[in-house]
Short mmCIF file of C-alpha atoms and ligand atoms in Angstrom, two decimals:
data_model
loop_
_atom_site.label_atom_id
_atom_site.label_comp_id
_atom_site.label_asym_id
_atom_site.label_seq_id
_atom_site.Cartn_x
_atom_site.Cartn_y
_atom_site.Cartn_z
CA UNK A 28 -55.90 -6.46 109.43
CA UNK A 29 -56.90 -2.91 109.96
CA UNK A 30 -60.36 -2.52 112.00
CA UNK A 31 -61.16 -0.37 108.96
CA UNK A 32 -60.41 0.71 105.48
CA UNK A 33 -59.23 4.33 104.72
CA UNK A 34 -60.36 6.05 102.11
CA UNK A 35 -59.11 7.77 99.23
CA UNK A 36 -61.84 9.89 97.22
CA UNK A 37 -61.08 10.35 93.63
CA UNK A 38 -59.71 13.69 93.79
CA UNK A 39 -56.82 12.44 96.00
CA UNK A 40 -56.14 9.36 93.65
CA UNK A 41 -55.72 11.72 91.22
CA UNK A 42 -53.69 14.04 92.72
CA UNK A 43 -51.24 11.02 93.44
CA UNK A 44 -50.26 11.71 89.45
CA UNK A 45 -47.91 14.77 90.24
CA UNK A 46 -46.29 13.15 93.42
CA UNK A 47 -43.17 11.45 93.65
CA UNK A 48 -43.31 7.40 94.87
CA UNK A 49 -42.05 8.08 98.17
CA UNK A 50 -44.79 10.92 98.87
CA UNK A 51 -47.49 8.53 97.40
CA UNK A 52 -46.12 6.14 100.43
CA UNK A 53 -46.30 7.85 102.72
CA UNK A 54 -49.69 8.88 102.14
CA UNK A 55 -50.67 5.60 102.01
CA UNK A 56 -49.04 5.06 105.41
CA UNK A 57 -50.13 7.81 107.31
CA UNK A 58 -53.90 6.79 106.45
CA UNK A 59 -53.36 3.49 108.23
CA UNK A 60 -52.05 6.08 111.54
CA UNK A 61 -53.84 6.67 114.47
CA UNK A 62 -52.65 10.36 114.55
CA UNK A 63 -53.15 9.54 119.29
CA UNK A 64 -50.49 7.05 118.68
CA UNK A 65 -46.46 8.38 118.50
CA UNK A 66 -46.38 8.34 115.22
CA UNK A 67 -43.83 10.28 112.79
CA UNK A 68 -46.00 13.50 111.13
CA UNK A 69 -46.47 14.06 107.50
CA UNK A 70 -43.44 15.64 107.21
CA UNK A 71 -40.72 13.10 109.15
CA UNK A 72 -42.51 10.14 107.07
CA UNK A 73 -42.07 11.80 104.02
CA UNK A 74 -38.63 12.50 104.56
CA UNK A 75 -38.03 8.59 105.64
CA UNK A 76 -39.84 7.57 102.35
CA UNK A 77 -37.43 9.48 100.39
CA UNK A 78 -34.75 8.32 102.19
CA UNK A 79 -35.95 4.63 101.52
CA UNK A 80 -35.98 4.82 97.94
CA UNK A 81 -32.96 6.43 97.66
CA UNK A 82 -31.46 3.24 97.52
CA UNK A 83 -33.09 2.36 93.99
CA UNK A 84 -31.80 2.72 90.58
CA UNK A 85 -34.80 4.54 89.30
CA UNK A 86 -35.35 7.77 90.03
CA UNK A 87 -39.03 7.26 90.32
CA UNK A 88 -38.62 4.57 91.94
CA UNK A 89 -40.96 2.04 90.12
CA UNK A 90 -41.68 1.81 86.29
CA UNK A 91 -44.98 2.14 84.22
CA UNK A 92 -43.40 0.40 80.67
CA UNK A 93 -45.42 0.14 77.94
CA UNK A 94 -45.51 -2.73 75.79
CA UNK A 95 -48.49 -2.37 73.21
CA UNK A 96 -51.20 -0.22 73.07
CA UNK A 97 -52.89 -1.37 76.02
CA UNK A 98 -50.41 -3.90 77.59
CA UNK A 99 -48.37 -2.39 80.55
CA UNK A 100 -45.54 -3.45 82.52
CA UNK A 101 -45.03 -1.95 86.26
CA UNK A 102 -41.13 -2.26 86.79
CA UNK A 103 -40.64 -3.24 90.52
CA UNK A 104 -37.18 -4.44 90.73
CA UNK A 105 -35.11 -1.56 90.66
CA UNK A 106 -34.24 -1.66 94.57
CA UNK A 107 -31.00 -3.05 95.98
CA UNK A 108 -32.13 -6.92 95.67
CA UNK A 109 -33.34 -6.74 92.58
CA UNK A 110 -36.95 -7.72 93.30
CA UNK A 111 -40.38 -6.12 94.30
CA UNK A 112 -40.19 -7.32 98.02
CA UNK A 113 -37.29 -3.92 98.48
CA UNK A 114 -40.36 -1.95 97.74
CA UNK A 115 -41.73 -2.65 101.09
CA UNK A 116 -38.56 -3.66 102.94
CA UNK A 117 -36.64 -0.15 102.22
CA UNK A 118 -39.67 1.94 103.72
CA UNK A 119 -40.02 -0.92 106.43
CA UNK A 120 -36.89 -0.90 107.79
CA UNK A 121 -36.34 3.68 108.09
CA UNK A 122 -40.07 2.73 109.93
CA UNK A 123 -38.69 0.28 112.40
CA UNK A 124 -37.17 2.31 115.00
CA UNK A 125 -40.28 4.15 115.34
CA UNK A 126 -42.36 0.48 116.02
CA UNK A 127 -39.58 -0.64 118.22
CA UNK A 128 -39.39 2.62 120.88
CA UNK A 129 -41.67 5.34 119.91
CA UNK A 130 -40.25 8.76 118.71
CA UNK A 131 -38.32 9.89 122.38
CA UNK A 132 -36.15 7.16 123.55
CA UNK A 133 -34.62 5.78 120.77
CA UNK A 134 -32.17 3.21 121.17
CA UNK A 135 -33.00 2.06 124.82
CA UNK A 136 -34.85 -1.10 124.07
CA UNK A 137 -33.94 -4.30 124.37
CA UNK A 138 -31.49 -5.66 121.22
CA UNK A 139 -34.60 -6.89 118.46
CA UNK A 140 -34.24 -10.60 116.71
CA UNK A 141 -35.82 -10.18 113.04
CA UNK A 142 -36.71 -13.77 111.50
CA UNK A 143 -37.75 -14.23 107.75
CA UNK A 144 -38.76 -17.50 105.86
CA UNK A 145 -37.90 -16.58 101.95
CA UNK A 146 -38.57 -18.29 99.10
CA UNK A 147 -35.53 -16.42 97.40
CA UNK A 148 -36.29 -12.76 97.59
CA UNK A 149 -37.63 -11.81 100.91
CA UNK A 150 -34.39 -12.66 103.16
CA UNK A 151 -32.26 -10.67 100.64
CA UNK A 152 -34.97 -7.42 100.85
CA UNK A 153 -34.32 -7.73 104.23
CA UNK A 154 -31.13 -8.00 105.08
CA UNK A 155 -30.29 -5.13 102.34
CA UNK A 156 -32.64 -3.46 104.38
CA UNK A 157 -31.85 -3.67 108.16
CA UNK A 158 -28.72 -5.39 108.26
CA UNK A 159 -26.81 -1.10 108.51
CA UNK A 160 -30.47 0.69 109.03
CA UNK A 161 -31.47 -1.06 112.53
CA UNK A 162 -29.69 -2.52 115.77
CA UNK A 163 -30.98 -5.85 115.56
CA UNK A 164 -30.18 -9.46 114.26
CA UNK A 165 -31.45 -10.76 111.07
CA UNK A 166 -32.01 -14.32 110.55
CA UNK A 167 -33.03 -15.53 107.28
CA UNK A 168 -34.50 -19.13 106.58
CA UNK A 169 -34.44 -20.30 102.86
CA UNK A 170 -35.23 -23.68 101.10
CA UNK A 171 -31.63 -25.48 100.77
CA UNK A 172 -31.29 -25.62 96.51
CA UNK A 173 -34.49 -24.01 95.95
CA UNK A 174 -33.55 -20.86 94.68
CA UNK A 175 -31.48 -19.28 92.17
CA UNK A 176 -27.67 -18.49 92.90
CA UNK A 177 -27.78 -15.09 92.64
CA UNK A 178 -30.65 -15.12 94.81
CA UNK A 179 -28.54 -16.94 97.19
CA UNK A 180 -25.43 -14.97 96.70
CA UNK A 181 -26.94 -11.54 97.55
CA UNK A 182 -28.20 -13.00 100.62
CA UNK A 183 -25.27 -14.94 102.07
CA UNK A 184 -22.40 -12.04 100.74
CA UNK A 185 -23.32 -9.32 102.47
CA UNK A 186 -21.08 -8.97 105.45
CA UNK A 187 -22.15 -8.34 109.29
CA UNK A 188 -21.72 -10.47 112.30
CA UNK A 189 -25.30 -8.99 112.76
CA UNK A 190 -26.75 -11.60 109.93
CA UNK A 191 -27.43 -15.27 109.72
CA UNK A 192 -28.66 -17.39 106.75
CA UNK A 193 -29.79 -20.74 107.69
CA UNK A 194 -30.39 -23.31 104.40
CA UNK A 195 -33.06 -25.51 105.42
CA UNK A 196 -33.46 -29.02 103.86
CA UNK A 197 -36.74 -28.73 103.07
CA UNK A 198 -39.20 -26.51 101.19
CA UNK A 199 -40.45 -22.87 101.59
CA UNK A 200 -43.87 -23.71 103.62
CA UNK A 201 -41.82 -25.90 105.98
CA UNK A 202 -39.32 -22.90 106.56
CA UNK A 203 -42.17 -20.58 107.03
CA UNK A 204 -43.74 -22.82 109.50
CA UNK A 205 -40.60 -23.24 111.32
CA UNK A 206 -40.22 -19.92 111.48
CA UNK A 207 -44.23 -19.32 112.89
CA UNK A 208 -42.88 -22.31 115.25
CA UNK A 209 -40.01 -19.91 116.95
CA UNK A 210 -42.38 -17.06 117.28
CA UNK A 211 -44.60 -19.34 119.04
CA UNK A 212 -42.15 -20.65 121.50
CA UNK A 213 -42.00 -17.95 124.79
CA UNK A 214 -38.73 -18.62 125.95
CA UNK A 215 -37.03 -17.72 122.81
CA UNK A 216 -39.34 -14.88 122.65
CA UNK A 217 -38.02 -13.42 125.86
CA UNK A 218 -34.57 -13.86 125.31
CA UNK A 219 -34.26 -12.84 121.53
CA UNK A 220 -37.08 -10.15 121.29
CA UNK A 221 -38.92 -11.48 117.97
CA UNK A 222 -39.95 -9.54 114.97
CA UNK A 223 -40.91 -10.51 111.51
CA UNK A 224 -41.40 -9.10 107.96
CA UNK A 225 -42.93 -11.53 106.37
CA UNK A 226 -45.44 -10.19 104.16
CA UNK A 227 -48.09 -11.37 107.31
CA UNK A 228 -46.79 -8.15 108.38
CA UNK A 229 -49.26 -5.85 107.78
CA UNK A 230 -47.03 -2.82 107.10
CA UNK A 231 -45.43 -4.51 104.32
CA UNK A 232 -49.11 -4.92 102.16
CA UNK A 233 -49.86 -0.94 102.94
CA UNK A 234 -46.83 0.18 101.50
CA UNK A 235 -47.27 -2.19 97.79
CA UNK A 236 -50.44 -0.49 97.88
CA UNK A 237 -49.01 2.21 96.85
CA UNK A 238 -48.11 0.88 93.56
CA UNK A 239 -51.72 -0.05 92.54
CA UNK A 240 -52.25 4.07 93.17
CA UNK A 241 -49.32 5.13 91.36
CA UNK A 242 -50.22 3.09 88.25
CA UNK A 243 -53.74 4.31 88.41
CA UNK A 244 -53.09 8.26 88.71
CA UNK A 245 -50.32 7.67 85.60
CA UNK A 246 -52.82 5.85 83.37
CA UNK A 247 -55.97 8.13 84.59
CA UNK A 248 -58.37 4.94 84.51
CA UNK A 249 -59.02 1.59 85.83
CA UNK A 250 -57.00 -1.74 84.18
CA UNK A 251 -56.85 -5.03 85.28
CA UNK A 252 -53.66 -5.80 87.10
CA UNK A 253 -51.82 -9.39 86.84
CA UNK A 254 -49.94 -10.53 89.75
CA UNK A 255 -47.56 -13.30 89.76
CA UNK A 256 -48.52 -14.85 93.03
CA UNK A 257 -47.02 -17.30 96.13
CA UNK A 258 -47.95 -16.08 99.53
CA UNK A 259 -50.70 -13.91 97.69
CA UNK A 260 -49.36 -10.79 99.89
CA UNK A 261 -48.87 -8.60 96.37
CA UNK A 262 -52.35 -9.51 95.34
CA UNK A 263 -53.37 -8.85 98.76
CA UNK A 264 -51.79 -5.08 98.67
CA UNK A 265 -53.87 -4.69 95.23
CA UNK A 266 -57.13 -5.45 97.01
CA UNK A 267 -56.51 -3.19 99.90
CA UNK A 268 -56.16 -0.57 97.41
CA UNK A 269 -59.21 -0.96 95.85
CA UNK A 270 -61.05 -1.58 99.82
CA UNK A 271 -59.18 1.98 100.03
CA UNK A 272 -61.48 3.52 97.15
CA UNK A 273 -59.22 2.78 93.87
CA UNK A 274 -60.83 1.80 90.66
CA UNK A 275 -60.09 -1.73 89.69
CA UNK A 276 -61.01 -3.54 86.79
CA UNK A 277 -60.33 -7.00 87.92
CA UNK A 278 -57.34 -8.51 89.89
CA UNK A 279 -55.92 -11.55 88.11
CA UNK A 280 -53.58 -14.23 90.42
CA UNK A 281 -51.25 -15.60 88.58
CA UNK A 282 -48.96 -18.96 89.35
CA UNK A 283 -46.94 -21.40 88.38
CA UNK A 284 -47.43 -24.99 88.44
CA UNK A 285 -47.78 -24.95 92.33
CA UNK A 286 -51.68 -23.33 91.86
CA UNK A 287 -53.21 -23.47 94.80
CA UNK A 288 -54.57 -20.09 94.33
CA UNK A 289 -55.86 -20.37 90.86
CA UNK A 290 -57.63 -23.84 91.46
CA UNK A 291 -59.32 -21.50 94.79
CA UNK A 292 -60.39 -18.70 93.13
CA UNK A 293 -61.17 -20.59 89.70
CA UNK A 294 -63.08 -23.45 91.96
CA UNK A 295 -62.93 -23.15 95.30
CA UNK A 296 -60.52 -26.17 95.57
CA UNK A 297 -58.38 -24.70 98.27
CA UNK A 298 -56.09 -27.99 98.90
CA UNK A 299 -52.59 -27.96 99.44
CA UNK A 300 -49.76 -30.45 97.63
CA UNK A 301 -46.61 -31.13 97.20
CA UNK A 302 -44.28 -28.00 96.17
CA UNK A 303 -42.85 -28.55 92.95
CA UNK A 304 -39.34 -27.05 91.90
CA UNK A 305 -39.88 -24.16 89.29
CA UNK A 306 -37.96 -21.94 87.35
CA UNK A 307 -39.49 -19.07 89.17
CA UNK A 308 -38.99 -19.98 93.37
CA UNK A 309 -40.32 -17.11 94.89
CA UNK A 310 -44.25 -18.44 93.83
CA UNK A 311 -43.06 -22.48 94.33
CA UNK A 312 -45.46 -21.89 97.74
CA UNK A 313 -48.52 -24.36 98.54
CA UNK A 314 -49.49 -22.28 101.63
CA UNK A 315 -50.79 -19.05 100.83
CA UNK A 316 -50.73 -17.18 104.06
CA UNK A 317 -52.21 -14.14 102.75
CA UNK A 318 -55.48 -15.60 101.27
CA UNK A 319 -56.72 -16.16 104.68
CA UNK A 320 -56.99 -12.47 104.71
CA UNK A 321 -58.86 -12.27 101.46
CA UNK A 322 -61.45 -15.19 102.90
CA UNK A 323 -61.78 -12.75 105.93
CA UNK A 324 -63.05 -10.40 103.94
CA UNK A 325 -64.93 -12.71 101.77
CA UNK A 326 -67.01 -13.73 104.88
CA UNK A 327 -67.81 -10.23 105.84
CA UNK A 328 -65.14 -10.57 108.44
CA UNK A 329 -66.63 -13.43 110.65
CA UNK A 330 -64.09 -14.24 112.85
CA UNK A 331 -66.08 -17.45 114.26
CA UNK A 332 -66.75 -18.87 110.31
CA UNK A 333 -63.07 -18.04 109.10
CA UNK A 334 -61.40 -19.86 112.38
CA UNK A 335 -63.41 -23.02 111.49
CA UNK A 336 -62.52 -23.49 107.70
CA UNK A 337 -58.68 -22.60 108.43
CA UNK A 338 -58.82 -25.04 111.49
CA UNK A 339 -60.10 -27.71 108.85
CA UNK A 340 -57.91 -26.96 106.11
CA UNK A 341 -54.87 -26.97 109.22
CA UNK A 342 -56.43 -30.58 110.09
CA UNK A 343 -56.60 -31.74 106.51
CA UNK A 344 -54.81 -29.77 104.09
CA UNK A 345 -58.23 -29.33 102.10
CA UNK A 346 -60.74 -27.03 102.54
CA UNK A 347 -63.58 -26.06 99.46
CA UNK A 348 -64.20 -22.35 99.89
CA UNK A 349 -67.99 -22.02 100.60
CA UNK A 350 -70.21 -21.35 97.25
CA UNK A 351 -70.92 -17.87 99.27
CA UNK A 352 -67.79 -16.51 99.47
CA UNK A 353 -66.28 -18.05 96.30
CA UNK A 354 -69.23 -15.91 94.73
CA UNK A 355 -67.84 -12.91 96.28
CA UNK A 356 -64.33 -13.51 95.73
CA UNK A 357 -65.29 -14.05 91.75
CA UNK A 358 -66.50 -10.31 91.65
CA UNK A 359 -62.96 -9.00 91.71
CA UNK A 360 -61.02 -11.77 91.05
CA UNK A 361 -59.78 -13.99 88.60
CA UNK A 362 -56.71 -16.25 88.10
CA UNK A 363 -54.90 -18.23 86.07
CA UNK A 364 -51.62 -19.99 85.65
CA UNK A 365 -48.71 -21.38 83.84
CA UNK A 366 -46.73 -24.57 83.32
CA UNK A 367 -42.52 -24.17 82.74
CA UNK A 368 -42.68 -24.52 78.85
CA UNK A 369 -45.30 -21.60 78.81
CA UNK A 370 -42.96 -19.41 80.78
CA UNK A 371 -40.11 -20.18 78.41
CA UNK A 372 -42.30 -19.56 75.45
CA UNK A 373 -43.00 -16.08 77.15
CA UNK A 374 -39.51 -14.72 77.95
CA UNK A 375 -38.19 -15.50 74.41
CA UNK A 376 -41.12 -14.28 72.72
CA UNK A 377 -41.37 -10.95 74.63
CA UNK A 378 -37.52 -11.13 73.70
CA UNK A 379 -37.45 -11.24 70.19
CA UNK A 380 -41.13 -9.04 69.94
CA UNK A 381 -40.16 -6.28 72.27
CA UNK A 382 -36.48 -6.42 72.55
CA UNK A 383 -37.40 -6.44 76.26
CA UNK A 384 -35.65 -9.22 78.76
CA UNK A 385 -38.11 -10.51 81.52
CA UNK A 386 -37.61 -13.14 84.22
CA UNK A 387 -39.83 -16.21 84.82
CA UNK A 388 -42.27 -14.85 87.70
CA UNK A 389 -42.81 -11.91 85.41
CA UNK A 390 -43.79 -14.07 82.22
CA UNK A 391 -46.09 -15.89 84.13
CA UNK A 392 -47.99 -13.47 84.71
CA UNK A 393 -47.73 -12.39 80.84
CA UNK A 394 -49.19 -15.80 80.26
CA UNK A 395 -52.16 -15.15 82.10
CA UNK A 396 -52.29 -11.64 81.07
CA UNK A 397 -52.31 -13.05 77.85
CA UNK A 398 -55.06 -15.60 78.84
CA UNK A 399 -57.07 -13.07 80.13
CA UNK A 400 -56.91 -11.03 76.50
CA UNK A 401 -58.32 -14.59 74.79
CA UNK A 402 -60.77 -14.49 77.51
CA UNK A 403 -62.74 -11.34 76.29
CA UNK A 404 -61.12 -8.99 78.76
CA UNK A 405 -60.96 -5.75 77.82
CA UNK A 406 -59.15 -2.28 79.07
CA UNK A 407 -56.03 -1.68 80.07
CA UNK A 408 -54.13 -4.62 81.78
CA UNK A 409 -50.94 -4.25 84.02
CA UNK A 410 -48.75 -6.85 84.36
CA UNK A 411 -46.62 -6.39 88.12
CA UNK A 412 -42.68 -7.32 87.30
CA UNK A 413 -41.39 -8.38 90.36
CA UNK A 414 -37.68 -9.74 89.49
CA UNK A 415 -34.91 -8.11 87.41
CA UNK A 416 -34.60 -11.13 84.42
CA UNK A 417 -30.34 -10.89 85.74
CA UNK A 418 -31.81 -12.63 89.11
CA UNK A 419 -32.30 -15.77 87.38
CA UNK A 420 -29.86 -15.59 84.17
CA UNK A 421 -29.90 -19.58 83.92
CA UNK A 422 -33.59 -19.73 83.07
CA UNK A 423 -33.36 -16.66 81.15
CA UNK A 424 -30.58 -17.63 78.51
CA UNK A 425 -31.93 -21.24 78.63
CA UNK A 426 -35.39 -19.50 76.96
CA UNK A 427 -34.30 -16.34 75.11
CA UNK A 428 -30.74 -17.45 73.99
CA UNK A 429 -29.50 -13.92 75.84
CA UNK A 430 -27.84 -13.74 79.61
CA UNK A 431 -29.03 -10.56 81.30
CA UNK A 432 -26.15 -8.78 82.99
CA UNK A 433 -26.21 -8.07 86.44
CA UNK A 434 -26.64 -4.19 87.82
CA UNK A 435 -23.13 -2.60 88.47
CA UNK A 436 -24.09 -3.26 91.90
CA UNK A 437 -23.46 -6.39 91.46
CA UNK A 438 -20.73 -6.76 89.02
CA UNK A 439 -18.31 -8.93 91.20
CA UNK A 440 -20.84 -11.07 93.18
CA UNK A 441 -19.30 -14.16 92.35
CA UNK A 442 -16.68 -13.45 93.60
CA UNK A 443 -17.63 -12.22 96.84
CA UNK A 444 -17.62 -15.18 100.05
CA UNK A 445 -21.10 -16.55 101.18
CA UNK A 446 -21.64 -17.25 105.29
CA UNK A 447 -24.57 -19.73 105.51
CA UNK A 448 -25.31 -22.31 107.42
CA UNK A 449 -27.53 -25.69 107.03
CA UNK A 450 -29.65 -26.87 109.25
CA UNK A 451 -32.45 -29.80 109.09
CA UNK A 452 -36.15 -29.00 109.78
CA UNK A 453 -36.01 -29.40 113.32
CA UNK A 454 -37.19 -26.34 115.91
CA UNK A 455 -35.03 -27.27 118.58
CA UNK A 456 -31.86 -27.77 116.18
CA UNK A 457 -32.53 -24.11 114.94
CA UNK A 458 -33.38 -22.66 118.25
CA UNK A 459 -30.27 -24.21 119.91
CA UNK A 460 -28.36 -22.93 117.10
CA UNK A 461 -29.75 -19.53 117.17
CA UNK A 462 -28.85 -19.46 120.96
CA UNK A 463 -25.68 -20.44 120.60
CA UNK A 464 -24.87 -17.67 118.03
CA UNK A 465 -26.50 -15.23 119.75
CA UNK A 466 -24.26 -16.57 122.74
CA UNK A 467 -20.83 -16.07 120.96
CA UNK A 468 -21.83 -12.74 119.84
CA UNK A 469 -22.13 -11.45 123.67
C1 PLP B 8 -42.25 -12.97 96.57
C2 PLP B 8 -42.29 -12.99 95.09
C3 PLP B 8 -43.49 -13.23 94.39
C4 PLP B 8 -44.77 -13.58 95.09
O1 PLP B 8 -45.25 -12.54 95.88
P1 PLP B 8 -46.33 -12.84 97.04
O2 PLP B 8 -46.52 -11.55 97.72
O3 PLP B 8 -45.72 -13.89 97.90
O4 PLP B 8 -47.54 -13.34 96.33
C5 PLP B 8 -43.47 -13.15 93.02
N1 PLP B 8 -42.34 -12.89 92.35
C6 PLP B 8 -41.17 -12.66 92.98
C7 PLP B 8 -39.95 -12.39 92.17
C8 PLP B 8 -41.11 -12.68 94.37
O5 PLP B 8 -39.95 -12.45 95.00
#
């Protein structure tokens, strides 16, 4: 967490409405500097924004579409993964070399290790972007027949001795603990030179925040944003906007029928279960990493309170957040959620309304954006798309009748060959394993 907030007065919110994406970045960025520290000037980091997002399909980058007269959709999927997470990861990755040896002697380091639990679209993001960008191995942990095939497929095709995928037989949580497991272990630590990008990696939630900005200096006034939610990083970026001075209406969590999250902020019933298979992956998490961060803030930042409850809920699985800071969560927050049948119900009737193809994380949160219009809510509201619907055609054409075709990126990516491995949910398998490639590679 940053020790504190920047801030962005009005006049330099709205200024953000004549600037391209990648300069509205890089602003954010820079704000987050300490301008002591080697860190790249205004200019350099502007230049490595725009060379991020040159990798997109849209030339500004992300998309404000409208769909009635005050129902919005912000486009995030137009990066080389097809999901929001290349938002972060492009900009990331032209940042790493800078985190890894300072501006002068680049290149001398030690070789860097970078491990990623996904839930489908994170180990793609990142191997798109580091596997050419950065000297470093990429390992990339995901749920074994949890997610989609093309998520699969654009993680396991893309060639590079650099790159492993490991399929673990379990769920998401237990391949993100595994993966906070390895970074805990020293040995492995010394000889393989750990990084992550998970989105506990604070970078990551500075540069989404960017989004929240760009959507408010387009419309010129405050709307309620919808978030389809898992590890509540997205969310997250939305509220460190608004710490960082924007307007906000309200910000709503969305989720699927693993709702954690909504049964928090609706109740304070924090309590984890078992993960549930979903037609949208990415949010089939029980273990919301980032909300720790959000009760952080909720408890004025006291380090001593916040260490006891997530020690409990660690113990127990369970924790009820206390009336106090459920009270202040409340004030910007709201949630809401979605079973399978109401996600179907979405993408074919945004279909055949709108002429307009979305996947499943994205119509769950037009169910709850949809919720929150029966509720009373009024003002704009913004509804974050974070998958392109051709990531998930099965659950597409199963609701709207259509298949959505695949970028031209990606026109032959069945027929490209996958390199994965499977492993059970063991440390020591993985880490032996991991040594041993890292062995045969020299
Ligand atoms: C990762 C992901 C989410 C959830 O984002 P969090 O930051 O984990 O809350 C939602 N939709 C898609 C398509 C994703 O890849």
């Amino acid at each position: 967490m940053p020790a504190a907030w920047p801030q962005f007065p009005e006049a330099k919110l709205r200024a953000m409405a004549d600037m391209p994406f990648s300069d509205i970045v890089a602003t954010s960025l820079a704000s987050f500097f300490d301008p002591d520290d080697d860190v790249p000037d205004g200019q350099a980091l502007a230049a490595a924004m725009r060379k991020a997002y040159e990798s997109f399909d849209a030339d500004e980058t992300v998309i404000l579409r409208q769909l009635d007269e005050s129902h919005y959709v912000l486009e995030l999927f137009h990066g080389p993964t097809l999901a929001f997470k290349d938002v972060a990861m492009q900009a990331l990755a032209q940042l790493y070399p800078w985190a890894q040896d300072g501006l002068t002697d680049a290149g001398s380091s030690r070789r860097k290790t970078i491990l990623a639990a996904t839930s489908g679209d994170t180990g793609g993001a990142a191997i798109a972007a580091f596997a050419n960008t950065v000297d470093a191995d990429i390992i990339v942990f995901h749920p074994k027949g949890r997610i989609s095939e093309v998520q699969r497929r654009i993680m396991t095709t893309t060639p590079g001795s650099n790159i492993s995928n490991i399929a673990i037989d379990d769920s998401f949580d237990v391949c993100q603990r595994l993966v906070k497991e390895l970074f805990g272990d020293p040995a492995l630590n010394e000889k393989l030179d750990l990084g992550g990008v998970n989105s506990i990696n604070w970078v990551r939630l500075a540069i989404q925040a960017s989004y929240y900005f760009a959507t408010y200096a387009r419309l010129g006034k405050a709307s309620t944003f919808v978030v389809p939610t898992g590890n509540f990083g997205d969310i997250f970026a939305g509220y460190a906007a608004w710490r960082m001075g924007l307007p906000v209406l309200k910000l709503v969590a969305a989720v699927n029928e693993n709702d954690i999250v909504h049964r928090a902020i609706s109740s304070g019933d924090y309590s984890s279960g078992a993960v549930r298979a979903t037609s949208a992956p990415s949010m089939d998490i029980q273990i919301a990493s980032n909300f720790e961060r959000l009760l952080f803030e909720a408890m004025g930042r006291d380090a001593t309170r916040l260490r006891k409850v997530m020690t409990d809920f660690a113990a127990s699985g369970a924790i009820s957040v206390p009336a106090d800071v459920l009270t202040a969560i409340q004030k910007l927050f709201s949630s809401g959620s979605a079973t399978g049948s109401m996600t179907d119900k979405m993408i074919e009737q945004t279909w055949r309304r709108h002429d307009y193809l979305i996947d499943p994380h994205t119509a769950i949160g037009m169910v709850v954006a949809e919720q929150q219009r029966s509720k009373g809510v009024t003002g704009p509201i913004v509804t974050l798309s974070t998958a392109h619907p051709a990531k998930f055609p099965e659950a597409v054409a199963r609701a709207a009748g259509v298949e959505p075709a695949l970028p031209d990126r990606y026109a032959d990516l069945f027929d490209r060959e996958e390199s994965l491995a499977v492993l059970p949910a063991d440390v020591r398998a993985i880490s032996s394993y991991i040594l041993n490639c890292q062995a045969v590679r020299g």
